[in-house]
XYZ file of N, CA and C in Angstrom:
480
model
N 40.858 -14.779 123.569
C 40.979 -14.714 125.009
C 39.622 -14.385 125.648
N 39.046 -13.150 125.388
C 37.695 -13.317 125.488
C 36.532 -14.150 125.703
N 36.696 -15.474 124.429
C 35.319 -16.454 124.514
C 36.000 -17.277 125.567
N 37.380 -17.394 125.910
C 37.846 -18.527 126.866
C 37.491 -17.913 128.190
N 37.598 -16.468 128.776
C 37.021 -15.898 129.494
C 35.452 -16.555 130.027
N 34.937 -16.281 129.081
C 33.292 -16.293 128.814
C 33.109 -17.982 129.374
N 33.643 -18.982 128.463
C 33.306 -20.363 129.090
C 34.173 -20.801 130.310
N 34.610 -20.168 130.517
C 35.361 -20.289 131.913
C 34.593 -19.968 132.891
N 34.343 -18.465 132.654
C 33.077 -18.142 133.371
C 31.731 -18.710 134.108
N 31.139 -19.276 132.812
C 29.849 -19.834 132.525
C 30.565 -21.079 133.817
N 31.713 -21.734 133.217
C 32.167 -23.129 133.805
C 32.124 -22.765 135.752
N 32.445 -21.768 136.060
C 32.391 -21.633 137.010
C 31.740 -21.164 138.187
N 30.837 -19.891 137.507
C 29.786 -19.188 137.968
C 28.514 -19.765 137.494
N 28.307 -19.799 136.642
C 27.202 -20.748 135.936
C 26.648 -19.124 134.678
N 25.418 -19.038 134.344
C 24.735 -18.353 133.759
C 24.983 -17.045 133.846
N 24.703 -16.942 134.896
C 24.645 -15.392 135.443
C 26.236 -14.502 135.023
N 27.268 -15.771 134.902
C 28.061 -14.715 134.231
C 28.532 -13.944 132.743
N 27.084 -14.671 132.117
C 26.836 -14.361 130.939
C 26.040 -13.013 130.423
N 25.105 -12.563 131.749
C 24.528 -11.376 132.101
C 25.788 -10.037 132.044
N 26.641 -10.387 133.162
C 27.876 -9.485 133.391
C 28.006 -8.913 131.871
N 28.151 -10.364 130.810
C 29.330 -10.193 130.190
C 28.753 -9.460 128.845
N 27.389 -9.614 128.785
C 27.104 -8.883 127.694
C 26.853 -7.736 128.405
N 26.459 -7.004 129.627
C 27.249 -5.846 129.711
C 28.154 -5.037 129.644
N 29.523 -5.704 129.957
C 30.764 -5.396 129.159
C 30.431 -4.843 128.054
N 30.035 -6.124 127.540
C 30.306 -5.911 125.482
C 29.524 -4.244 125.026
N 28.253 -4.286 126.200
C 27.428 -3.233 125.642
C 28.077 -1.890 125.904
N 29.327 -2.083 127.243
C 30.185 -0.812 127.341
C 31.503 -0.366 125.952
N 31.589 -1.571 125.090
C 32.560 -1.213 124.435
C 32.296 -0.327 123.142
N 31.200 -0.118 122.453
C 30.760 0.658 121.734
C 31.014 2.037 122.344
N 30.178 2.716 123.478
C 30.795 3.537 123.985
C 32.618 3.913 124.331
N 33.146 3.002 124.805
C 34.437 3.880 124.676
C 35.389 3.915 123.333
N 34.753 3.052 122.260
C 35.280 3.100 121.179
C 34.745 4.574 120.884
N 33.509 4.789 121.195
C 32.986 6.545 120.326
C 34.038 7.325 120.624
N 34.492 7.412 122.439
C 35.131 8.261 123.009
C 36.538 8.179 122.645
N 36.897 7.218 122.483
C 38.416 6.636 121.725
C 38.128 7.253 120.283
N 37.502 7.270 119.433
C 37.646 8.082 118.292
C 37.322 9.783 118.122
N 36.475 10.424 119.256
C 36.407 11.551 119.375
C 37.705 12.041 119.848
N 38.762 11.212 120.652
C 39.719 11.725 121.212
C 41.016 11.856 119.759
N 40.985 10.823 119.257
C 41.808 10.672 117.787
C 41.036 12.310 116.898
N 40.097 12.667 117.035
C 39.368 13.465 116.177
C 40.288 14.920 117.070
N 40.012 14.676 118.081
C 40.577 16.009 118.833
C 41.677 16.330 118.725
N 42.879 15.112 118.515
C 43.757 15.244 119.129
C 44.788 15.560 117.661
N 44.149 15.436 116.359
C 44.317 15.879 115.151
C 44.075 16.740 115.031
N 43.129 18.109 115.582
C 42.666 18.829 115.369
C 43.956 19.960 116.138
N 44.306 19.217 117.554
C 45.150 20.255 118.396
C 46.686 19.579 117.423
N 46.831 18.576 116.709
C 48.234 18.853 115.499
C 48.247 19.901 115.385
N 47.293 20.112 114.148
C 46.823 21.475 113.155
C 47.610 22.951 114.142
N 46.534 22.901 114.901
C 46.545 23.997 115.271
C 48.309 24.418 116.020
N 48.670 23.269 116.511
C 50.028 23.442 117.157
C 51.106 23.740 115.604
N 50.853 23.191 114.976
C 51.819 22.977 113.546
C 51.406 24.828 113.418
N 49.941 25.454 112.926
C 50.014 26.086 112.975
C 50.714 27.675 113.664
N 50.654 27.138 115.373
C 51.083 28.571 116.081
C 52.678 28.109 115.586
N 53.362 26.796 115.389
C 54.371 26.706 115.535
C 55.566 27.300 114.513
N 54.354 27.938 112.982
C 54.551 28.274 111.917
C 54.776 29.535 112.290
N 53.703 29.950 112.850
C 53.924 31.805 113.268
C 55.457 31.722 114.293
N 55.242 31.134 115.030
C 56.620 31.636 115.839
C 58.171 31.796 114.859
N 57.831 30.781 114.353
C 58.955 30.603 112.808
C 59.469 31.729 112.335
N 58.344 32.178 111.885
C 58.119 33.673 110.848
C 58.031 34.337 112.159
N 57.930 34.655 112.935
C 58.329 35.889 113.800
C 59.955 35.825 114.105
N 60.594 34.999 114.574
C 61.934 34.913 115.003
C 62.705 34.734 113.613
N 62.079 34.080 112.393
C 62.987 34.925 111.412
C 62.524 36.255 110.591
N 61.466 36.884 110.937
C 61.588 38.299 110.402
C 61.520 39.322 111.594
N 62.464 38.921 112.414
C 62.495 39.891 113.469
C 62.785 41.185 113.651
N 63.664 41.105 113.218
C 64.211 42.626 112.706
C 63.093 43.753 111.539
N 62.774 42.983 110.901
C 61.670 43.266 109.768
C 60.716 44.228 111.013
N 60.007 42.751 111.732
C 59.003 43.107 112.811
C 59.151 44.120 113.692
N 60.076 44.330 114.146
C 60.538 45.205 115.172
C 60.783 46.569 114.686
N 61.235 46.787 113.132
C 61.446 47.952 112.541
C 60.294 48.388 111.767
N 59.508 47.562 111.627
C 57.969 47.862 111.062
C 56.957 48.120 112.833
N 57.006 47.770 113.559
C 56.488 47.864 114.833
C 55.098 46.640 114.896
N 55.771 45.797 114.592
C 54.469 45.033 114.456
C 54.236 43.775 115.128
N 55.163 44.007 116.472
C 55.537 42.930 117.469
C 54.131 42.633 118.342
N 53.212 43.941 118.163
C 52.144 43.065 119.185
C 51.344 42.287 118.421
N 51.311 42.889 116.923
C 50.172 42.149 116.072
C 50.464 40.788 115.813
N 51.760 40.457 116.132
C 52.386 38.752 115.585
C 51.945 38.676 117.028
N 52.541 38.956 118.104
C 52.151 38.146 119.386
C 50.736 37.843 119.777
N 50.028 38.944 119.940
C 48.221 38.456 119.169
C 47.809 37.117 118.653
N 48.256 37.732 117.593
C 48.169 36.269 116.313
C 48.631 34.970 117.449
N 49.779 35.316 117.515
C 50.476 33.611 118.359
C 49.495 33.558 119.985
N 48.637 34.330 120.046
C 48.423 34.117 121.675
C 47.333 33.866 121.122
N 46.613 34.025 120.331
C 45.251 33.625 119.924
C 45.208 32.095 119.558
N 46.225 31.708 118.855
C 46.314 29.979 118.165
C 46.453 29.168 119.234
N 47.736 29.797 120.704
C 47.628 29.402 121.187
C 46.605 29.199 122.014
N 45.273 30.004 122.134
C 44.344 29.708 123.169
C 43.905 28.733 122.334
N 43.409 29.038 120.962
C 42.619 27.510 120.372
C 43.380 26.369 120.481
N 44.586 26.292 120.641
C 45.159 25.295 120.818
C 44.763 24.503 122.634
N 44.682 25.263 123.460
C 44.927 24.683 124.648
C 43.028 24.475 125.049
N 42.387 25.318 124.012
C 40.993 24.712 124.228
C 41.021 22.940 123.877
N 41.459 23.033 122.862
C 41.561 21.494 122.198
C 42.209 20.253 123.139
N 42.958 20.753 123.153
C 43.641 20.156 124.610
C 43.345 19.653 125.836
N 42.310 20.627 126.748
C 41.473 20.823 127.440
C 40.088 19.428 126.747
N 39.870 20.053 126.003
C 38.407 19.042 125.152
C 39.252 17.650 125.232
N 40.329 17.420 124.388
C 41.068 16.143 124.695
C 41.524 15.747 125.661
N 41.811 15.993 126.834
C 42.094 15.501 128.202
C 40.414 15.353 128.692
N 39.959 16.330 129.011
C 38.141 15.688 129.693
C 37.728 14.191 128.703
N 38.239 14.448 127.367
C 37.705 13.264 127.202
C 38.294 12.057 127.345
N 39.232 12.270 127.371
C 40.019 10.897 128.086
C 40.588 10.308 129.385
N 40.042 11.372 130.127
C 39.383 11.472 131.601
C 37.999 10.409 131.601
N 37.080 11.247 130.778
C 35.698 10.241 130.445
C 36.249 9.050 130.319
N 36.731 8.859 129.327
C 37.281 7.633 128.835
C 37.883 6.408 130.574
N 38.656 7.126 130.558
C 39.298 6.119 131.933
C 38.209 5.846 133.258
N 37.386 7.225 133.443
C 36.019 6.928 134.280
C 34.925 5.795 133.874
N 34.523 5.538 132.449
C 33.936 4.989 132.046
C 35.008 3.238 132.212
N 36.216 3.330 131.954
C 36.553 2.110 132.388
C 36.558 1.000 133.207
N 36.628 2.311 134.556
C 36.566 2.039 135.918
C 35.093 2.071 136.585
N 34.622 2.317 136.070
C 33.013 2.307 136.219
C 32.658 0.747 135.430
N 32.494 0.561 134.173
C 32.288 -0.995 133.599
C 32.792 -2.093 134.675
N 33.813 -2.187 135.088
C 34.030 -2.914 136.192
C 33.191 -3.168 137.005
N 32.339 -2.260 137.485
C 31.678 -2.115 139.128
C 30.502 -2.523 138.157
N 29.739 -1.986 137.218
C 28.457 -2.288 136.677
C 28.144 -3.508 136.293
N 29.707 -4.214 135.607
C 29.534 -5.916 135.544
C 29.440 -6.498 136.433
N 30.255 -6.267 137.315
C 30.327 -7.266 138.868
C 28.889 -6.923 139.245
N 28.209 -5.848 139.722
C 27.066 -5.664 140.276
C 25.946 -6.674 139.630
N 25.824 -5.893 138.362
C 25.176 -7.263 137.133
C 25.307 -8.681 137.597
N 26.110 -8.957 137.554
C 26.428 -10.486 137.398
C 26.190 -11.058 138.341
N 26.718 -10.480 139.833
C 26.319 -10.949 141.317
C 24.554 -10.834 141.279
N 23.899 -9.724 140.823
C 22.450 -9.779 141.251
C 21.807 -10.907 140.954
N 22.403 -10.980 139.058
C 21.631 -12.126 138.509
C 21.941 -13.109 139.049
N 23.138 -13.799 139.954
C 23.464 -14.814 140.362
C 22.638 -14.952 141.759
N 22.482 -13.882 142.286
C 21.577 -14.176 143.709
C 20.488 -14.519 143.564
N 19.586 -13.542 142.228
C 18.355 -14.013 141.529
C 18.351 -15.146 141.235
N 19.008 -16.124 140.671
C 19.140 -17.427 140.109
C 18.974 -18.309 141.627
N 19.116 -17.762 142.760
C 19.078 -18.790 143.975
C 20.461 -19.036 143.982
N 21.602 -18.267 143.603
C 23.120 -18.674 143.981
C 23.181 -17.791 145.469
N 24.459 -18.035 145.635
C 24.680 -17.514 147.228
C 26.467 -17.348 146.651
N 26.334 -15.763 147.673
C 27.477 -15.317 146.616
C 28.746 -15.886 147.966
N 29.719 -16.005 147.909
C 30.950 -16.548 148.578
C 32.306 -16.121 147.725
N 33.355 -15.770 149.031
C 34.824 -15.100 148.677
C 35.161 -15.679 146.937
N 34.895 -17.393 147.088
C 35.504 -17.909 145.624
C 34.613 -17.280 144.792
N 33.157 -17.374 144.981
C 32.436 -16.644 143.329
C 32.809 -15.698 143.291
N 33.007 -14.434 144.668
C 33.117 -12.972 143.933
C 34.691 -12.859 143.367
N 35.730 -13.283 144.422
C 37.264 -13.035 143.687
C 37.341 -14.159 141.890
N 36.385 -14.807 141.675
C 36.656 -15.598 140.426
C 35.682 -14.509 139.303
N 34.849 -14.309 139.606
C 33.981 -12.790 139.050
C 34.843 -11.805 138.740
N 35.239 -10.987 139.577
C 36.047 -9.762 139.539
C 37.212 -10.349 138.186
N 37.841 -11.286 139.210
C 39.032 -11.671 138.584
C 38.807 -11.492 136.517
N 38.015 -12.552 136.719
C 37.859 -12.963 134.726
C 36.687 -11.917 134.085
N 35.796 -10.767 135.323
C 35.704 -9.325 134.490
C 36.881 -8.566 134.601
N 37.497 -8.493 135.249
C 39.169 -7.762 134.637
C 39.748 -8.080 133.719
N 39.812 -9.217 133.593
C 40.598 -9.971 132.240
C 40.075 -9.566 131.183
N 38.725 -9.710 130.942
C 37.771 -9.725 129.414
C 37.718 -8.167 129.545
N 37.754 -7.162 130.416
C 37.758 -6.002 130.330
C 38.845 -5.376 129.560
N 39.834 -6.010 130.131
C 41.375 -5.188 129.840
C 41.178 -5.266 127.953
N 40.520 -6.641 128.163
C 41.355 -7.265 126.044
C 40.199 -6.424 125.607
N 38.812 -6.507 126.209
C 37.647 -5.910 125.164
C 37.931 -4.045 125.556
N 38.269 -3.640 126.415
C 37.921 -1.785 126.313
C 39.248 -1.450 126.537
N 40.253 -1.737 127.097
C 41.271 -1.183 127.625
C 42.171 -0.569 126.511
N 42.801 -1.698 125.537
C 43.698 -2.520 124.992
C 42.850 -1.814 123.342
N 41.518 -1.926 123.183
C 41.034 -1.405 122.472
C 40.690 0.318 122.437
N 40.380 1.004 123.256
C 40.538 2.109 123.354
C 42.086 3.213 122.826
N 43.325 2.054 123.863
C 44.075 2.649 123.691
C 45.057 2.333 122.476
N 44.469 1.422 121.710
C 45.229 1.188 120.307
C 44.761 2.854 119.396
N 42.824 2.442 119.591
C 42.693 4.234 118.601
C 43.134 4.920 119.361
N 43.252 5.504 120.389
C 44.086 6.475 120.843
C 45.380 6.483 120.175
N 46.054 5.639 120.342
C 47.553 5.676 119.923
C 47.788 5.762 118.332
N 46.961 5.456 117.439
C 47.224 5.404 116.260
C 46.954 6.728 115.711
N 45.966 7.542 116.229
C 45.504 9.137 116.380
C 46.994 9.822 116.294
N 47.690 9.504 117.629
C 48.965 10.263 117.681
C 49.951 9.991 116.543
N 50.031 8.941 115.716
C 50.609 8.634 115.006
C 50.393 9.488 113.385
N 49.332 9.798 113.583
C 49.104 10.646 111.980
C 49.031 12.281 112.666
């Protein structure tokens, strides 16, 4: 879908939308990093949730134990502590997939900008059909190259 993008492009805009388009491409390395730091994070806040989720376990079944030994603040401690590392992680994984969606919505505006300059540079003259046929088929090649790709590693992260 992509290369049909691309000669469609070319077919219609001429050159200059070949400028756009290896900008794109040069944005997708980047949100793949951020798409795998988020899989990295978001394994990390498992752990830690599996973890507090272990302590709560063992507190509500040795309760009585706990309560007759007096040792209800030292388990709640424990569980309020996992939970802060937990919601740091969390925190780290949402900003970055915040980044992630900013950086999406940003590639958009940086291709179109791209692509229109080089096309004015070339002696084109930009008009409603070049820019809505621009926008249009950088949305398209956007969605299949960063969108669609981002959110597959994302999703497969949640899966393990």
């Amino acid at each position: 879908c992509a290369i049909a993008v691309l000669v469609v492009g070319v077919y219609l805009i001429g050159v200059s939308f070949v400028a756009g388009y290896i900008v794109l491409f040069l944005f997708v390395p980047l949100q793949f990093y951020l798409s795998k730091r988020f899989a990295e994070l978001r394994s990390k806040v498992a752990a830690i949730t599996d973890e507090r989720v272990t302590l709560v376990s063992q507190a509500v079944a040795g309760v009585r134990v706990m309560k007759m030994s007096g040792w209800e603040l030292q388990f709640d401690e424990r569980i309020a502590n996992v939970r802060r590392k937990e919601m740091l992680q969390i925190q780290r994984a949402s900003r970055l997939k915040a980044l992630n969606e900013a950086v999406f919505f940003l590639t958009n505006i940086v291709v179109a900008m791209i692509t229109f300059l080089v096309h004015i540079y070339r002696g084109g003259s930009l008009t409603p059909q070049n820019v809505f046929t621009t926008l249009s088929l950088t949305n398209i090649a956007q969605i299949q190259l960063t969108k669609y790709f981002s959110l597959a590693v994302m999703g497969i992260s949640e899966c393990h």
